[in-house]
PDB file of C-alpha atoms in Angstrom:
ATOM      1  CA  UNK A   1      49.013  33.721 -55.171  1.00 51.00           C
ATOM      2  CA  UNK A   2      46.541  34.857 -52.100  1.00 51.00           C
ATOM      3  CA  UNK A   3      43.203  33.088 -54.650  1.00 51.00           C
ATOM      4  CA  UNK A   4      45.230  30.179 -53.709  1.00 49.00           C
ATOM      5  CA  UNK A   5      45.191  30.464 -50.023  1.00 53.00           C
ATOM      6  CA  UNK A   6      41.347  31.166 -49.511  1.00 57.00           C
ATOM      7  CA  UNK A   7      40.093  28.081 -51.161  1.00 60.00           C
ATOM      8  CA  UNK A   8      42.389  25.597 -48.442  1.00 60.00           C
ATOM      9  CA  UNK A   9      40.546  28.410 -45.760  1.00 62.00           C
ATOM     10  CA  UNK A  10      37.635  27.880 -47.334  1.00 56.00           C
ATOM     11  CA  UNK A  11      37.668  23.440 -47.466  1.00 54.00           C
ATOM     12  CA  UNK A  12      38.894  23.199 -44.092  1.00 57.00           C
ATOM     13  CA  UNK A  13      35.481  25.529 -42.889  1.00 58.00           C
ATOM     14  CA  UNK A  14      33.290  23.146 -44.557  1.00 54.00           C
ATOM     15  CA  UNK A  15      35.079  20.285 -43.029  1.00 57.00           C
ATOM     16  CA  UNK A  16      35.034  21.373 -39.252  1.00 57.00           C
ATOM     17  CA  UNK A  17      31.362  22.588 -39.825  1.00 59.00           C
ATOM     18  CA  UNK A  18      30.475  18.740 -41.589  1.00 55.00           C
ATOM     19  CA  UNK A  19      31.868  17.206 -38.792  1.00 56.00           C
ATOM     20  CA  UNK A  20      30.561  19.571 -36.039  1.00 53.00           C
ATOM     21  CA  UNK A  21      26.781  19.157 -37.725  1.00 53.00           C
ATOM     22  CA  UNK A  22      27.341  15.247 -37.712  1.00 51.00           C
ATOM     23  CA  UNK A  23      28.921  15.141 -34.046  1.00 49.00           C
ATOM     24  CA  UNK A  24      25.702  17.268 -32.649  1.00 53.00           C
ATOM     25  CA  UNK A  25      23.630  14.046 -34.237  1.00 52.00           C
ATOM     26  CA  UNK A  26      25.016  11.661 -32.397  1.00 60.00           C
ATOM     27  CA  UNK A  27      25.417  13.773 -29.634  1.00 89.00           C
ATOM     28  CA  UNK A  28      21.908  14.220 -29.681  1.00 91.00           C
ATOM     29  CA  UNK A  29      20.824  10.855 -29.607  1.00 93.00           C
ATOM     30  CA  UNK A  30      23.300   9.493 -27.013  1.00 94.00           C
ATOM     31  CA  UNK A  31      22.567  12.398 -24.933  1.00 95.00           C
ATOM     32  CA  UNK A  32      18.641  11.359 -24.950  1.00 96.00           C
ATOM     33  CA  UNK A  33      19.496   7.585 -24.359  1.00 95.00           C
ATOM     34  CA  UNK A  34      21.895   8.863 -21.084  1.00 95.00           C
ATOM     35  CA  UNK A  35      19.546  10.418 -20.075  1.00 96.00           C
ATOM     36  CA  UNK A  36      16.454   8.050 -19.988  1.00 96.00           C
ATOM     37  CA  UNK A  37      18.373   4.996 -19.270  1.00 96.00           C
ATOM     38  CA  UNK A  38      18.241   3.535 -15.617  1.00 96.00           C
ATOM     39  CA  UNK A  39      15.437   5.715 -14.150  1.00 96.00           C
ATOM     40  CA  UNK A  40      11.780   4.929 -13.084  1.00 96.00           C
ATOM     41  CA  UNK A  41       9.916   7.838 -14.341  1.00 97.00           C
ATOM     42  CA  UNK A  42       6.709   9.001 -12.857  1.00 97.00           C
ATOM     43  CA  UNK A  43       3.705  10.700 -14.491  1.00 97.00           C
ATOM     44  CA  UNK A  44       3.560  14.572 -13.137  1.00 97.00           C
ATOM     45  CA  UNK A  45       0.982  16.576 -15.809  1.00 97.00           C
ATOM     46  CA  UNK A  46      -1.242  14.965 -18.922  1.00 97.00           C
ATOM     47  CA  UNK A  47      -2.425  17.696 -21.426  1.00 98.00           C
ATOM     48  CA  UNK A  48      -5.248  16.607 -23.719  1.00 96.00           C
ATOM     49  CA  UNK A  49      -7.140  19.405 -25.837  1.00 93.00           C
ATOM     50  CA  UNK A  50      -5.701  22.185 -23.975  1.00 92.00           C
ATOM     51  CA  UNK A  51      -6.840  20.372 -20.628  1.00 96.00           C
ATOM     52  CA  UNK A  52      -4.271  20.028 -17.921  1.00 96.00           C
ATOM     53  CA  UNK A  53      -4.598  17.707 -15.098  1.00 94.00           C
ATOM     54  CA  UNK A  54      -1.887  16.996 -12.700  1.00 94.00           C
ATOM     55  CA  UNK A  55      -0.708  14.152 -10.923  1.00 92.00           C
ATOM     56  CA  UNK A  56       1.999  15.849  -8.606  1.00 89.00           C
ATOM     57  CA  UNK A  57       1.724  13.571  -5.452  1.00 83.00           C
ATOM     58  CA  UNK A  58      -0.206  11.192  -6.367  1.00 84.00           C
ATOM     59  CA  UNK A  59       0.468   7.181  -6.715  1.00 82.00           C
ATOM     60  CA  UNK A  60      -0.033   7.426 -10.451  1.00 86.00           C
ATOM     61  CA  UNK A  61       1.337   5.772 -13.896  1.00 94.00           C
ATOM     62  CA  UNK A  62       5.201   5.340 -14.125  1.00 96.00           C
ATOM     63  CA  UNK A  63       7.679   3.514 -16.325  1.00 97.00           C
ATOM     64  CA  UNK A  64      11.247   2.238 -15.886  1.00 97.00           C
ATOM     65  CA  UNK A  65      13.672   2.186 -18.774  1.00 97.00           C
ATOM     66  CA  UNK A  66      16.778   0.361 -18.165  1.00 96.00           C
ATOM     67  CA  UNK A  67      20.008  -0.147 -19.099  1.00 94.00           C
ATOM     68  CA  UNK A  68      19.407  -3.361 -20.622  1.00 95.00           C
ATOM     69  CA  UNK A  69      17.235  -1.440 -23.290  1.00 96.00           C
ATOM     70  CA  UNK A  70      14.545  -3.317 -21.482  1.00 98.00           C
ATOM     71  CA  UNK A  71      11.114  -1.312 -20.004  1.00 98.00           C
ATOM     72  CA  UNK A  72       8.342  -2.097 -17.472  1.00 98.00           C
ATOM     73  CA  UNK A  73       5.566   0.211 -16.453  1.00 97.00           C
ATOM     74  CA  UNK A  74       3.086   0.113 -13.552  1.00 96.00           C
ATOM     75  CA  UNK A  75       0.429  -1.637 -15.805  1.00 95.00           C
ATOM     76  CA  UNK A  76       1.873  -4.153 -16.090  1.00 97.00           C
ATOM     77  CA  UNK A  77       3.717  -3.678 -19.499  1.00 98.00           C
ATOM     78  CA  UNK A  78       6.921  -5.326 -20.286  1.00 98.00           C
ATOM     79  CA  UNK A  79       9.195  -5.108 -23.177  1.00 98.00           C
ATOM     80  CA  UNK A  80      12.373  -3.546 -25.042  1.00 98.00           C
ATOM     81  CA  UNK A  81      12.649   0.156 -25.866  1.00 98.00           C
ATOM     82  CA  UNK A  82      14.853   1.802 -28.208  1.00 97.00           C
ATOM     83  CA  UNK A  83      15.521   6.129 -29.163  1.00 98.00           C
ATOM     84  CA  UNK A  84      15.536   6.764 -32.565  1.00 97.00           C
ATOM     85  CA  UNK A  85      15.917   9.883 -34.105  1.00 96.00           C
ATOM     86  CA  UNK A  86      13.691  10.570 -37.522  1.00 94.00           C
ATOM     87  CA  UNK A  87      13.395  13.709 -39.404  1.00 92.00           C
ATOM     88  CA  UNK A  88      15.248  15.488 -36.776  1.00 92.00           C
ATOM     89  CA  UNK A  89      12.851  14.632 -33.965  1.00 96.00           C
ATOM     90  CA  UNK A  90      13.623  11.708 -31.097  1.00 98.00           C
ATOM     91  CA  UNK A  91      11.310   8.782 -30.401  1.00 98.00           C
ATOM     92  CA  UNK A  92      11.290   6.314 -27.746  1.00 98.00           C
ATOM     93  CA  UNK A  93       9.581   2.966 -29.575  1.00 98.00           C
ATOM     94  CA  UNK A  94       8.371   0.140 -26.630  1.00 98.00           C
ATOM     95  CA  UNK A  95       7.632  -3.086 -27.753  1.00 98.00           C
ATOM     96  CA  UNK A  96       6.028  -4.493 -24.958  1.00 98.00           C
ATOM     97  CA  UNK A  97       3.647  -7.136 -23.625  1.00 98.00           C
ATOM     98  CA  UNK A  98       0.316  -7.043 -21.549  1.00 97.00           C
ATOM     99  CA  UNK A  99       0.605  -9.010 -18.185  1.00 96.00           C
ATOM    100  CA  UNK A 100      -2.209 -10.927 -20.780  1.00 97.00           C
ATOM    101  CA  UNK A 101      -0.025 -11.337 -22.969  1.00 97.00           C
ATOM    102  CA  UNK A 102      -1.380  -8.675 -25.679  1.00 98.00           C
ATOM    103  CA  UNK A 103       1.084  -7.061 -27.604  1.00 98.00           C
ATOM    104  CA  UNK A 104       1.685  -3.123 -26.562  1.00 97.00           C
ATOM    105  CA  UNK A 105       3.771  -1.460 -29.687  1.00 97.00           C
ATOM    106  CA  UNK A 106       3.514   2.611 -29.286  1.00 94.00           C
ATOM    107  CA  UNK A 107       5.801   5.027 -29.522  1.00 97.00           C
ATOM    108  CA  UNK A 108       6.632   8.452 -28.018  1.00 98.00           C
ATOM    109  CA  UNK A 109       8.089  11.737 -29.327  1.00 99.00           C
ATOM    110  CA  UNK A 110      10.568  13.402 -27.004  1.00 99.00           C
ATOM    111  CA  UNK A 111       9.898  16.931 -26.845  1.00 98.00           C
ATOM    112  CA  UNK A 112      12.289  18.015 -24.015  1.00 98.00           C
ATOM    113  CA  UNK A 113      15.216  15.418 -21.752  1.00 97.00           C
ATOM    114  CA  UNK A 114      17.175  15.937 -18.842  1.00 96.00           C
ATOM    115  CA  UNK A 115      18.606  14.512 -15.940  1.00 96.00           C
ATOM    116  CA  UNK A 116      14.914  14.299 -13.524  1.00 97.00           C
ATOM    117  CA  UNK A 117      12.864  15.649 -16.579  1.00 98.00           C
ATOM    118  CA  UNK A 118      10.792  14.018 -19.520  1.00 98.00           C
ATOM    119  CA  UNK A 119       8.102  15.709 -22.036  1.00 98.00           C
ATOM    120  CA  UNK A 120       7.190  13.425 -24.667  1.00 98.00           C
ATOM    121  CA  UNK A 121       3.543  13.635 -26.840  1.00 98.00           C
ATOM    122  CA  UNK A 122       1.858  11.218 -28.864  1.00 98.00           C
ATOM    123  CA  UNK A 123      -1.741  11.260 -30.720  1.00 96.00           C
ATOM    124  CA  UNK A 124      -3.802   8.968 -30.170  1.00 95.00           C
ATOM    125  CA  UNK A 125      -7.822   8.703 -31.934  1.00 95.00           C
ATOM    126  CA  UNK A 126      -6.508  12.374 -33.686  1.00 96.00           C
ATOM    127  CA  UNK A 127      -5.703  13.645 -30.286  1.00 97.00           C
ATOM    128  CA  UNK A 128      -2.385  14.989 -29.163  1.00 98.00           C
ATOM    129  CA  UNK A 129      -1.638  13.746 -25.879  1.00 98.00           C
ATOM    130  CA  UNK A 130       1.259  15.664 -23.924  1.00 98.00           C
ATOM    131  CA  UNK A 131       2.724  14.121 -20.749  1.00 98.00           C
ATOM    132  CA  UNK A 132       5.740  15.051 -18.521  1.00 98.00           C
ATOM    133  CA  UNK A 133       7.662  12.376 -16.494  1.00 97.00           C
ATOM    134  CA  UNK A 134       9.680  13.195 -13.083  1.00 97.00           C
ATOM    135  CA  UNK A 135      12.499  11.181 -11.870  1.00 96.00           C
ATOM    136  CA  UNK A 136      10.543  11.935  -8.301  1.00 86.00           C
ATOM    137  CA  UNK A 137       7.426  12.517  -7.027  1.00 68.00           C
TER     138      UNK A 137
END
């Protein structure tokens, strides 16, 4: 009679650990777009082949991504943004447009989010560019 009792023991496991795994998805995501969401973000550090150069008070590169899922940089950019998670990894995508009207398509990978902190890297010409974002300057 006890075989009996393991096996519910045993389904009800797998359930809260199926929903826990999908929950920390979503968490995930929604966590990332909280976070980004209604914040100018300004350019602190760019890494580019193990160079370092800072940008810690001074006027420099930032970007605003609203609410509105809508994003405008100090270039001059404009556009929509969206997160997106793929193979496990977040991505902000920005559609934009050129103040010449030239389309501006890229996309980011977050590497580390919080509240006045953003890390995200991209390659561009086979070169891994790193950059952190501050909510301040």
């Amino acid at each position: 009679m006890s075989k009996f009792k393991i096996y519910p023991k045993a389904l009800l496991v797998l359930f809260v650990i199926l929903i826990a795994s999908c929950s920390k998805k979503e968490d995930k995501l929604a966590y990332a777009k909280q976070m980004l969401a209604g914040k100018s973000w300004y350019l602190m550090f760019a890494t580019q082949e193990n160079q370092t150069k800072s940008f810690v008070d001074k006027s420099t590169y930032s970007i605003q991504f609203l609410d509105s899922q809508k994003t405008a940089d100090s270039d001059g950019i404009t556009g929509t943004y969206q997160v997106i998670e793929q193979k496990n990894q977040l991505h902000i995508l920005v559609a934009g447009i050129t103040q010449n009207g030239v389309s501006a398509n890229y996309t980011y990978q977050i590497d580390h989010i919080a509240p006045t902190i953003l890390k995200i890297s991209y390659t561009q010409n086979s070169i891994l560019i790193q950059k952190t974002f501050m909510t301040n300057r």
